[in-house]
Coordinates of C-alpha atoms in Angstrom, one line a residue:
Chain A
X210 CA -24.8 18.0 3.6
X211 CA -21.4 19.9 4.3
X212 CA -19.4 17.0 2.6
X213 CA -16.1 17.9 1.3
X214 CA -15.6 17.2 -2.4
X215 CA -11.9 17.1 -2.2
X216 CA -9.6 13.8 -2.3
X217 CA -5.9 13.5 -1.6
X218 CA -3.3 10.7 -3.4
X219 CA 0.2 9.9 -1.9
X220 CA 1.7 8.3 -4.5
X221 CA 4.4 6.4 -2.8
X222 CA 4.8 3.8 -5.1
X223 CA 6.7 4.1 -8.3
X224 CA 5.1 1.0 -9.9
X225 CA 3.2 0.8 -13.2
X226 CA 0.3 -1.1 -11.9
X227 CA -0.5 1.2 -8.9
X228 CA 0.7 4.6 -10.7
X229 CA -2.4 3.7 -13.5
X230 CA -4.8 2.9 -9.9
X231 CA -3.9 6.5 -8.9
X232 CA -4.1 8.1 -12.4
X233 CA -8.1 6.1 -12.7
X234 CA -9.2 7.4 -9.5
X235 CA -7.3 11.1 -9.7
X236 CA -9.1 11.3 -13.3
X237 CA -12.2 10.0 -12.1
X238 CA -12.5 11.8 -9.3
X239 CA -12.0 14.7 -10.9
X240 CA -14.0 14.4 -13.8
X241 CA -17.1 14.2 -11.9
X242 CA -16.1 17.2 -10.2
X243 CA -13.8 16.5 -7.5
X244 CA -10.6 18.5 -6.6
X245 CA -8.0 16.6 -6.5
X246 CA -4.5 16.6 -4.6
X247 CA -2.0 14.1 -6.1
X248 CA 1.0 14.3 -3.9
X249 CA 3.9 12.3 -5.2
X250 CA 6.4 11.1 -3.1
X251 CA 9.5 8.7 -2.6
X252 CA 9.9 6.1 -5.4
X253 CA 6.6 8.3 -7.2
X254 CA 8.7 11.1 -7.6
X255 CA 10.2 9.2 -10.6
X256 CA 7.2 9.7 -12.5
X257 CA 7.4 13.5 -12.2
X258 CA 11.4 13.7 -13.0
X259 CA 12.2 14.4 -16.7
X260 CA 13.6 11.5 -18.1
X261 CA 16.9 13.1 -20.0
X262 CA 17.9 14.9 -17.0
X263 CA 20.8 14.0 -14.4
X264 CA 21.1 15.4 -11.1
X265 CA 24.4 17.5 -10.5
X266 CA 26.8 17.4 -7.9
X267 CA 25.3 14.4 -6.2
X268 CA 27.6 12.0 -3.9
X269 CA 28.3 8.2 -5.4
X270 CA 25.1 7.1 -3.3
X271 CA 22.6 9.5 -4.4
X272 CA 23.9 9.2 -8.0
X273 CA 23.6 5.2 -7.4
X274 CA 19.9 5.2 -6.3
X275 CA 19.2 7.7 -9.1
X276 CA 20.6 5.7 -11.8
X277 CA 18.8 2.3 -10.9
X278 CA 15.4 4.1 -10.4
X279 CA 15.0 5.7 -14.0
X280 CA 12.8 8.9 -14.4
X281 CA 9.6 8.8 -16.5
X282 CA 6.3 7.4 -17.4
X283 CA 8.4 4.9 -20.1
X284 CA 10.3 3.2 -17.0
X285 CA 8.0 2.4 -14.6
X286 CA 8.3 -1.0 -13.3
X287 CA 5.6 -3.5 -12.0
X288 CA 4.6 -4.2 -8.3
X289 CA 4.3 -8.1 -9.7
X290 CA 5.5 -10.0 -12.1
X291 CA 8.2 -7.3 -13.2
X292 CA 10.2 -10.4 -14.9
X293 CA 13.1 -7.8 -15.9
X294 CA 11.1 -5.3 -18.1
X295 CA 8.9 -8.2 -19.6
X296 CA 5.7 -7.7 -17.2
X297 CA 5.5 -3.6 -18.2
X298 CA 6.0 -4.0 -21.4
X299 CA 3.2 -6.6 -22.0
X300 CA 0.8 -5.0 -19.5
X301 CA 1.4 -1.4 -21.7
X302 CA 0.8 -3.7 -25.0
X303 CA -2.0 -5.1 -23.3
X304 CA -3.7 -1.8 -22.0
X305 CA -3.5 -0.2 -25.5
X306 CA -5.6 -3.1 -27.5
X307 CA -8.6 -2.7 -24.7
X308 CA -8.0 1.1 -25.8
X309 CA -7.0 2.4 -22.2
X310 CA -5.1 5.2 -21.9
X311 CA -1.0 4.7 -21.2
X312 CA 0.7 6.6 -18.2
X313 CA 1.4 9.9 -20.2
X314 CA -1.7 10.4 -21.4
X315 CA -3.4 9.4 -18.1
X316 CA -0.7 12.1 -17.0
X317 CA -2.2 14.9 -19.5
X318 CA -5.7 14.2 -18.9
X319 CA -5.2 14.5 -14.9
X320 CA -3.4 17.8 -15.4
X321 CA -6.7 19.1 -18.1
X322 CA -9.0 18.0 -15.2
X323 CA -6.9 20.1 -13.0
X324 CA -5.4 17.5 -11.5
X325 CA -2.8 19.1 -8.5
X326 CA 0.4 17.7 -9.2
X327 CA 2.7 18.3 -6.0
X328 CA 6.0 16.8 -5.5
X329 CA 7.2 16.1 -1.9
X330 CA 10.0 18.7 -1.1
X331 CA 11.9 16.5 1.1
X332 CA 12.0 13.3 -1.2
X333 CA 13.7 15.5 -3.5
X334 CA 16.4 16.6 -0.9
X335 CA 16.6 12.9 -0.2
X336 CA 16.9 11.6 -3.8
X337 CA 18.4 14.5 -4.9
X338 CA 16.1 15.8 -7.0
X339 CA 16.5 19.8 -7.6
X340 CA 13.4 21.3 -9.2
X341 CA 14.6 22.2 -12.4
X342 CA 14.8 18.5 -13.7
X343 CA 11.0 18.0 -12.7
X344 CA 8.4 17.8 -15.7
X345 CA 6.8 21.7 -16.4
X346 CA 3.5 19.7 -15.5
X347 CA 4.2 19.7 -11.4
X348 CA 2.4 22.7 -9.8
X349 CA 3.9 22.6 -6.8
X350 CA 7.1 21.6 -4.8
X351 CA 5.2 21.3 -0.8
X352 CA 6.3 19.4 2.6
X353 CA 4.0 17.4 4.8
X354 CA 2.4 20.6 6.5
X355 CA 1.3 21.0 3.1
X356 CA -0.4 17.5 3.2
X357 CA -1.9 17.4 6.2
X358 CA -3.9 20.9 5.6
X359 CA -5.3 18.7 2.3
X360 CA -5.5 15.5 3.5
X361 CA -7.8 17.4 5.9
X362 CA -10.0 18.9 3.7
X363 CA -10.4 15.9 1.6
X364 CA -13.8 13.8 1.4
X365 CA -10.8 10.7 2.0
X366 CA -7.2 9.9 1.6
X367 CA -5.4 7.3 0.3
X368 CA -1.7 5.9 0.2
X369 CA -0.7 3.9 -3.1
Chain B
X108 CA -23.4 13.1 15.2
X109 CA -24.0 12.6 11.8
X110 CA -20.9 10.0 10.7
X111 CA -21.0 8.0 7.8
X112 CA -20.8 4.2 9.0
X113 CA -19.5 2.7 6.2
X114 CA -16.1 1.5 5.1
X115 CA -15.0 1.2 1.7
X116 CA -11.4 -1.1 0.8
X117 CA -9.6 -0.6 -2.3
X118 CA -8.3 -4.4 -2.6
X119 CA -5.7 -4.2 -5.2
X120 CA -3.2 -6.5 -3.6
X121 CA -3.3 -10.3 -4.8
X122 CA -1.1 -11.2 -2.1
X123 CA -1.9 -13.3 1.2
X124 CA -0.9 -11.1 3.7
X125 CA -3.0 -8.0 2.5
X126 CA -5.9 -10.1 1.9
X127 CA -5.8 -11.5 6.0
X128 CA -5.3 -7.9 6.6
X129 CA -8.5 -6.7 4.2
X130 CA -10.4 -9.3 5.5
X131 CA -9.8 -8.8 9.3
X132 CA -10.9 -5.1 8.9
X133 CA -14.0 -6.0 6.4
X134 CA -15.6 -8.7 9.0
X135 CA -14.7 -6.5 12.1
X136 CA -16.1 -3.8 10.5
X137 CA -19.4 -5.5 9.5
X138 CA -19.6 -7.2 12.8
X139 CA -19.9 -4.2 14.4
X140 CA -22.8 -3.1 12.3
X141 CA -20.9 -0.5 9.6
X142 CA -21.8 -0.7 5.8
X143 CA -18.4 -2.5 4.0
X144 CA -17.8 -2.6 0.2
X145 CA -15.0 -4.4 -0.9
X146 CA -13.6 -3.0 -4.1
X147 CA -11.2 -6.0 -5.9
X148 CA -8.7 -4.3 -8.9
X149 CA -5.8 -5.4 -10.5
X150 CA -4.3 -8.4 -8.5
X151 CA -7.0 -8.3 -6.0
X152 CA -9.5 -9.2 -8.6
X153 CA -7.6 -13.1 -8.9
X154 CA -9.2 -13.4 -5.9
X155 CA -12.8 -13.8 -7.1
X156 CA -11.6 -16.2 -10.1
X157 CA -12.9 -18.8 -10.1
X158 CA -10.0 -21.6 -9.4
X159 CA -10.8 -24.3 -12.6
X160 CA -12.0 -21.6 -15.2
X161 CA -10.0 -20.3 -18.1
X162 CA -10.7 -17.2 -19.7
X163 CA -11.2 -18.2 -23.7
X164 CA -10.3 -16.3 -26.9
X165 CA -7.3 -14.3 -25.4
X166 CA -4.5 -12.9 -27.0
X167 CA -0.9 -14.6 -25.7
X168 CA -0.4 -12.2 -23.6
X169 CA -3.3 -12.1 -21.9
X170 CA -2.9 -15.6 -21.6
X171 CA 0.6 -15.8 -20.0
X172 CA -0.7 -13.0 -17.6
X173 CA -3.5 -15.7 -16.6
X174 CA -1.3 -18.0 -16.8
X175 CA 1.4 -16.6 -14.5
X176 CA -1.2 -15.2 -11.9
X177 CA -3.3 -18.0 -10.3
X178 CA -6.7 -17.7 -9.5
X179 CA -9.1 -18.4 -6.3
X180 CA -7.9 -18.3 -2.3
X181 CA -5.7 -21.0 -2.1
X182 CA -3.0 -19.9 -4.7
X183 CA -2.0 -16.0 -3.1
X184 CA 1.6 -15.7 -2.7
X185 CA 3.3 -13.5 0.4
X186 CA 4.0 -10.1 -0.6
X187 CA 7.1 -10.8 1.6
X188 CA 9.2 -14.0 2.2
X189 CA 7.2 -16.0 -0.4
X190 CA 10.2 -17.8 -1.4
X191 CA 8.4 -20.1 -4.0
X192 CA 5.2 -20.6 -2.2
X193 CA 7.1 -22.0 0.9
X194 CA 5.9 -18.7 3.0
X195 CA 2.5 -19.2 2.2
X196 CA 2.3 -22.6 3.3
X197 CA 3.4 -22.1 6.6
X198 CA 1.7 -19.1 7.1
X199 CA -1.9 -20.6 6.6
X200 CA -0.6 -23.6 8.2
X201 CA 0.4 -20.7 11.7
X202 CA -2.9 -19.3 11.0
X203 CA -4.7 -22.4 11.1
X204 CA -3.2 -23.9 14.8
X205 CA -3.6 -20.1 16.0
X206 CA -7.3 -21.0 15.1
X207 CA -7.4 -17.7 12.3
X208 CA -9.9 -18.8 9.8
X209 CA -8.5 -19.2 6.5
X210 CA -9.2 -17.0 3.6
X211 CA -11.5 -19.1 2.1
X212 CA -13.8 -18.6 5.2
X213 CA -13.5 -15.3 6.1
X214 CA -15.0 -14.8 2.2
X215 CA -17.7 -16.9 3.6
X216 CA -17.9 -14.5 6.7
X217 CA -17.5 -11.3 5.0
X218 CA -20.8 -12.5 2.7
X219 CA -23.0 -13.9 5.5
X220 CA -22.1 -10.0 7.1
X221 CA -23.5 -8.6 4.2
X222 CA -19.7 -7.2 2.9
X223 CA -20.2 -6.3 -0.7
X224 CA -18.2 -7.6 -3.0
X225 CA -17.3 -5.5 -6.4
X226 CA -15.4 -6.5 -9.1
X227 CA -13.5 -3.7 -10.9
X228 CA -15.1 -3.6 -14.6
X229 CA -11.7 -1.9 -16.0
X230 CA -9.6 -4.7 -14.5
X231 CA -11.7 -7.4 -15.9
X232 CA -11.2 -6.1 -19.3
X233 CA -7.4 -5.2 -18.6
X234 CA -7.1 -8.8 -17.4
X235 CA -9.2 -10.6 -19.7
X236 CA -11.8 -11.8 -17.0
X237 CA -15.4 -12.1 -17.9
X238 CA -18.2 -12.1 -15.5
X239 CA -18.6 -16.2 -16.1
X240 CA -15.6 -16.8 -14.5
X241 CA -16.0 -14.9 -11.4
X242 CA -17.1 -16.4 -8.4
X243 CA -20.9 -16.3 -7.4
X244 CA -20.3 -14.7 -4.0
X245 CA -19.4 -11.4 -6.3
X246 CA -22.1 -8.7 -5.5
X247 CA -21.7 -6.6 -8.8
X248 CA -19.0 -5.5 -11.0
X249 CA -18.6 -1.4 -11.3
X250 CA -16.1 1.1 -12.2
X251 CA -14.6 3.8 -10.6
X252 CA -17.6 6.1 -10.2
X253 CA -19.5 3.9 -8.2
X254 CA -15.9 3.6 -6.1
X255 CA -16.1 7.4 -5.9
X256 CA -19.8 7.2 -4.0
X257 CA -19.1 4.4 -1.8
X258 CA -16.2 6.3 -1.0
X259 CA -17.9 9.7 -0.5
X260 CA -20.6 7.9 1.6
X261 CA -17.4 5.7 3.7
X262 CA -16.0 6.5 7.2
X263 CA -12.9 5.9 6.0
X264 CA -11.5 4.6 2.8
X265 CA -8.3 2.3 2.4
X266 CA -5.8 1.1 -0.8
X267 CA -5.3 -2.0 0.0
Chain C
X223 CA -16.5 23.4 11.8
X224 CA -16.7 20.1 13.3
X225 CA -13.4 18.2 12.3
X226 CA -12.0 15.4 13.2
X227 CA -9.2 16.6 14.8
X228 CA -7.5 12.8 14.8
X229 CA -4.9 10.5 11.8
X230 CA -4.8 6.6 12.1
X231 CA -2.0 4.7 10.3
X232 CA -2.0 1.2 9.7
X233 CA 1.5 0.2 9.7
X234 CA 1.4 -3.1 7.9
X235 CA 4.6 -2.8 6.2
X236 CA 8.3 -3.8 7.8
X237 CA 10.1 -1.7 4.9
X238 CA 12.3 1.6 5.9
X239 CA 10.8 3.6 3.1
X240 CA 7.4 3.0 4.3
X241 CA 8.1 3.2 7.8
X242 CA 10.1 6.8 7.0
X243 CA 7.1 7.5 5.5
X244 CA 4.6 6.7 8.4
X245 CA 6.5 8.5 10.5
X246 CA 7.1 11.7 8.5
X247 CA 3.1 11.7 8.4
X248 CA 2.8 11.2 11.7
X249 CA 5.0 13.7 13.6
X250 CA 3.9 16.2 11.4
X251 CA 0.2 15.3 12.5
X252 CA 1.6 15.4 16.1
X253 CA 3.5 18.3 15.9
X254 CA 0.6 20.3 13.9
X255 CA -1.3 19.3 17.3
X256 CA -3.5 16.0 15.8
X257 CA -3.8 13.2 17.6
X258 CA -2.0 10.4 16.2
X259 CA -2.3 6.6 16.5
X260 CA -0.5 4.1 14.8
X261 CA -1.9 1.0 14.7
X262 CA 1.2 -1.7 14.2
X263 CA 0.5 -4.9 12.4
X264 CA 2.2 -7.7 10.7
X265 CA 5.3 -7.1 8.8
X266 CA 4.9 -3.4 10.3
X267 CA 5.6 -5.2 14.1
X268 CA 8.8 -6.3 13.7
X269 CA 9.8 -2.4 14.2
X270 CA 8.2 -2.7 17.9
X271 CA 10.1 -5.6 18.6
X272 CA 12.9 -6.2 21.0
X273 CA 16.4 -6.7 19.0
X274 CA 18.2 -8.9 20.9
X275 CA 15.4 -10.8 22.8
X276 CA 13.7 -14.3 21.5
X277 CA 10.5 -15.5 20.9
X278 CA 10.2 -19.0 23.3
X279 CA 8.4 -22.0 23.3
X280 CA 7.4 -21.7 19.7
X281 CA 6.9 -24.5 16.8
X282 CA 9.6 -24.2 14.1
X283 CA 7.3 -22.4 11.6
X284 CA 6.7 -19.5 13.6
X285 CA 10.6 -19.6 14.7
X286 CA 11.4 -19.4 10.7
X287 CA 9.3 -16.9 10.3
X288 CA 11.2 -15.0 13.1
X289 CA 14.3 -15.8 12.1
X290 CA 14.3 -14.7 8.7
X291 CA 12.6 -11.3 9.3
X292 CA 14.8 -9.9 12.0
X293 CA 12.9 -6.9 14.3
X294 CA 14.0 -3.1 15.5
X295 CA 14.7 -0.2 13.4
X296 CA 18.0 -0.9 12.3
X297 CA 16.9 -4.1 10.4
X298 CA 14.4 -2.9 8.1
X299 CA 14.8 -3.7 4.7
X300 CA 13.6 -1.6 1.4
X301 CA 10.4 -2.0 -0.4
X302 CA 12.4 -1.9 -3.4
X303 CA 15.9 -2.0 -4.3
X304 CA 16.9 -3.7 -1.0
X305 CA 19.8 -5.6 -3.3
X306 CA 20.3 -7.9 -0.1
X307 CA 21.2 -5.1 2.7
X308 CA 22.8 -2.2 0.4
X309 CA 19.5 -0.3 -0.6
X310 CA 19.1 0.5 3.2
X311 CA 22.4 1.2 4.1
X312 CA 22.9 3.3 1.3
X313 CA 19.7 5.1 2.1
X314 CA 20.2 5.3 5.8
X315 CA 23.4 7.5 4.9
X316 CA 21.7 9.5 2.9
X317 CA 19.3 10.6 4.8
X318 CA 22.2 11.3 7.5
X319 CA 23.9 13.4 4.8
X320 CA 20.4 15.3 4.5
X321 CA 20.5 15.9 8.2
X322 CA 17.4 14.1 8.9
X323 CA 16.5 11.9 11.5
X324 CA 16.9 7.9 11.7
X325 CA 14.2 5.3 12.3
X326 CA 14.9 4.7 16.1
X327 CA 15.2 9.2 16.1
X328 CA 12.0 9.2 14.2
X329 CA 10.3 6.6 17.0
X330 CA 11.2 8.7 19.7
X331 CA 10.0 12.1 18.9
X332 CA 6.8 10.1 17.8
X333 CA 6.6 8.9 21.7
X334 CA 7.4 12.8 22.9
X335 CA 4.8 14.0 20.6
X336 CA 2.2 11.7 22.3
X337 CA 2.0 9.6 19.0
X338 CA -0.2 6.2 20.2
X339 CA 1.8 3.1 19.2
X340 CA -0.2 0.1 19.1
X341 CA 0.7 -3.3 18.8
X342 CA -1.6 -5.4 16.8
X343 CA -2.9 -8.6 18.9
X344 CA -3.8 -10.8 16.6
X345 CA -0.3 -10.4 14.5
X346 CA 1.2 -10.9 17.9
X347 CA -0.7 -14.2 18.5
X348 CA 0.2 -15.6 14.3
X349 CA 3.6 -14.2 15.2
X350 CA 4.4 -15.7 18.1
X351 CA 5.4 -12.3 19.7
X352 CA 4.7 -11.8 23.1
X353 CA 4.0 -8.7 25.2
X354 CA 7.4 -8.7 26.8
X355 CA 9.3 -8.9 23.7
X356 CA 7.7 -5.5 22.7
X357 CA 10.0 -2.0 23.2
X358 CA 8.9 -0.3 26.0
X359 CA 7.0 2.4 24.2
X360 CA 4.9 0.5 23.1
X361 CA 1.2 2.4 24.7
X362 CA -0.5 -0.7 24.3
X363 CA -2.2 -4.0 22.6
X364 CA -5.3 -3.8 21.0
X365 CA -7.3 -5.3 18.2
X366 CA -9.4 -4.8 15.3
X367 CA -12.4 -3.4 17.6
X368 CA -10.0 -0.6 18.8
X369 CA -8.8 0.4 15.4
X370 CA -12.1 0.5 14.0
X371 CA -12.9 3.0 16.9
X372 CA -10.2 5.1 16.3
X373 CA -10.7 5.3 12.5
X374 CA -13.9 6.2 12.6
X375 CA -12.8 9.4 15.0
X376 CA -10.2 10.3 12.6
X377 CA -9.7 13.0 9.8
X378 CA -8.1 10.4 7.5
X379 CA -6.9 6.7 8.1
X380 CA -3.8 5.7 6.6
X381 CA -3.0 1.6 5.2
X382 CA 1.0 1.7 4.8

């Protein structure tokens, strides 16, 4: 068999709940010896943006959008039952006492696997996210060219 | 040719909608003859609760997540326009005089096509859900390495 | 090598982020020379409605249904952060700032590019959308049979 043993992520989403469904298959996947292409992108991005750092120079918009969304593995929100910062904050509560890793660790343990971290270049024109407030972690800044050359080389690709 | 004819679903939406959508593509596959599993995480998993069973010996918050999150086919909100269960309701009630079988029988369909149903073992933990309470159309519960060769062995593979 | 030389996106969502999305993934595909179909269905095929025209001859349910989530590219509302209308306005101008191209410009290079937009039957039927309240580029109507088809001859398959 010729099978390729390679699986891309977009990680669209932003949200708690479907950030640690990405982090379980990346981590997965490539423990058991997978190479794996996490590719973050739009409200994702978030994860991957250090969570002290402001953007500069940004119009009233940009600056809006970036205040609302915070940076960070600490602010995600849930997809569900968000209920104002109630729903993450039990689910996190919940996920340590059946001894499952948070969101940062889940982070480290991806990036020890060797994990590819890529952050989606035009997201962060978009959101206004220059590179240098991006966590050291990311291993690459890469476009939808980028992507497509992965996506096609994966055994399968998935949008969360 | 030697393609793989088998399609494996990430079902991690509880909502309506995704779950007519999931369906639709599990029974059309299997109708046509391909190999379907059904992988049900997170919110998805509410799905194969059963409707009258309560999980026992749960912390509170376990319990309020339970609680909040109803089980079984009948209670799925919209993941749009559910405006208190309203959407919902007139949704089935559309699909029902545009002669669309209900969820509840395409579950039924999806099993007499030999779709398999899994139930995500780290979920059920996460969520407090023990195998007793699942509903007895559930094939097997499994983790994220058995996920990883369906989906190796799968056509395509979607995240649902 | 014998690739697939193909991408299929199922655009199940209505939201402007995921729709920008979809279509930065598949113009890129095009453009990189991939054949591209995207398969259209529920929320997703408001976008490939007609703005001003009317569905007729339908019970109130459907007409709610229609009424309260109003087709074409200029009505789509955010996945997150919609705040009732400013999230997409706001992000509309930003991504005018950023020079890049609106839904309605996105659509139309997709046509020039020979991107395959498919309108999903069955959502058409629970709709109440008929044929000739679809845009004009619109390639055609098909159902589950054809997508499964033109998954199964694709590189990767996309659920948005």
């Amino acid at each position: 068999m010729n099978d390729k043993n390679a699986v891309t992520i977009i990680v669209f989403s932003g949200d708690l709940d479907k950030l640690f469904a990405s982090f379980v298959i990346a981590t997965g996947a490539a423990a058991s010896g997978m190479k794996v292409n996490m590719f973050f992108t739009f409200w994702g991005l978030k994860l991957l943006q250090k969570e002290g750092a402001k953007p500069r120079g940004l119009d009233w918009m940009r600056k809006m959008f970036g205040f609302m969304v915070k940076p960070g593995p600490e602010n995600r929100p849930l997809s569900k039952m968000n209920m104002l910062g109630m729903g993450p904050m039990m689910l996190k509560k919940i996920m340590k006492k059946s001894n499952l890793p948070s969101l940062r660790e889940m982070l480290a343990t991806a990036k020890s696997l060797g994990v590819k971290l890529i952050a989606c270049s035009t997201t962060m024109g978009v959101m206004g996210i220059p590179k240098e407030i991006l966590i050291p972690e990311v291993d690459t800044v890469a476009g939808v060219t980028s992507f497509l050359a992965d996506a096609k080389e994966s055994s399968f690709t998935l949008f969360i």
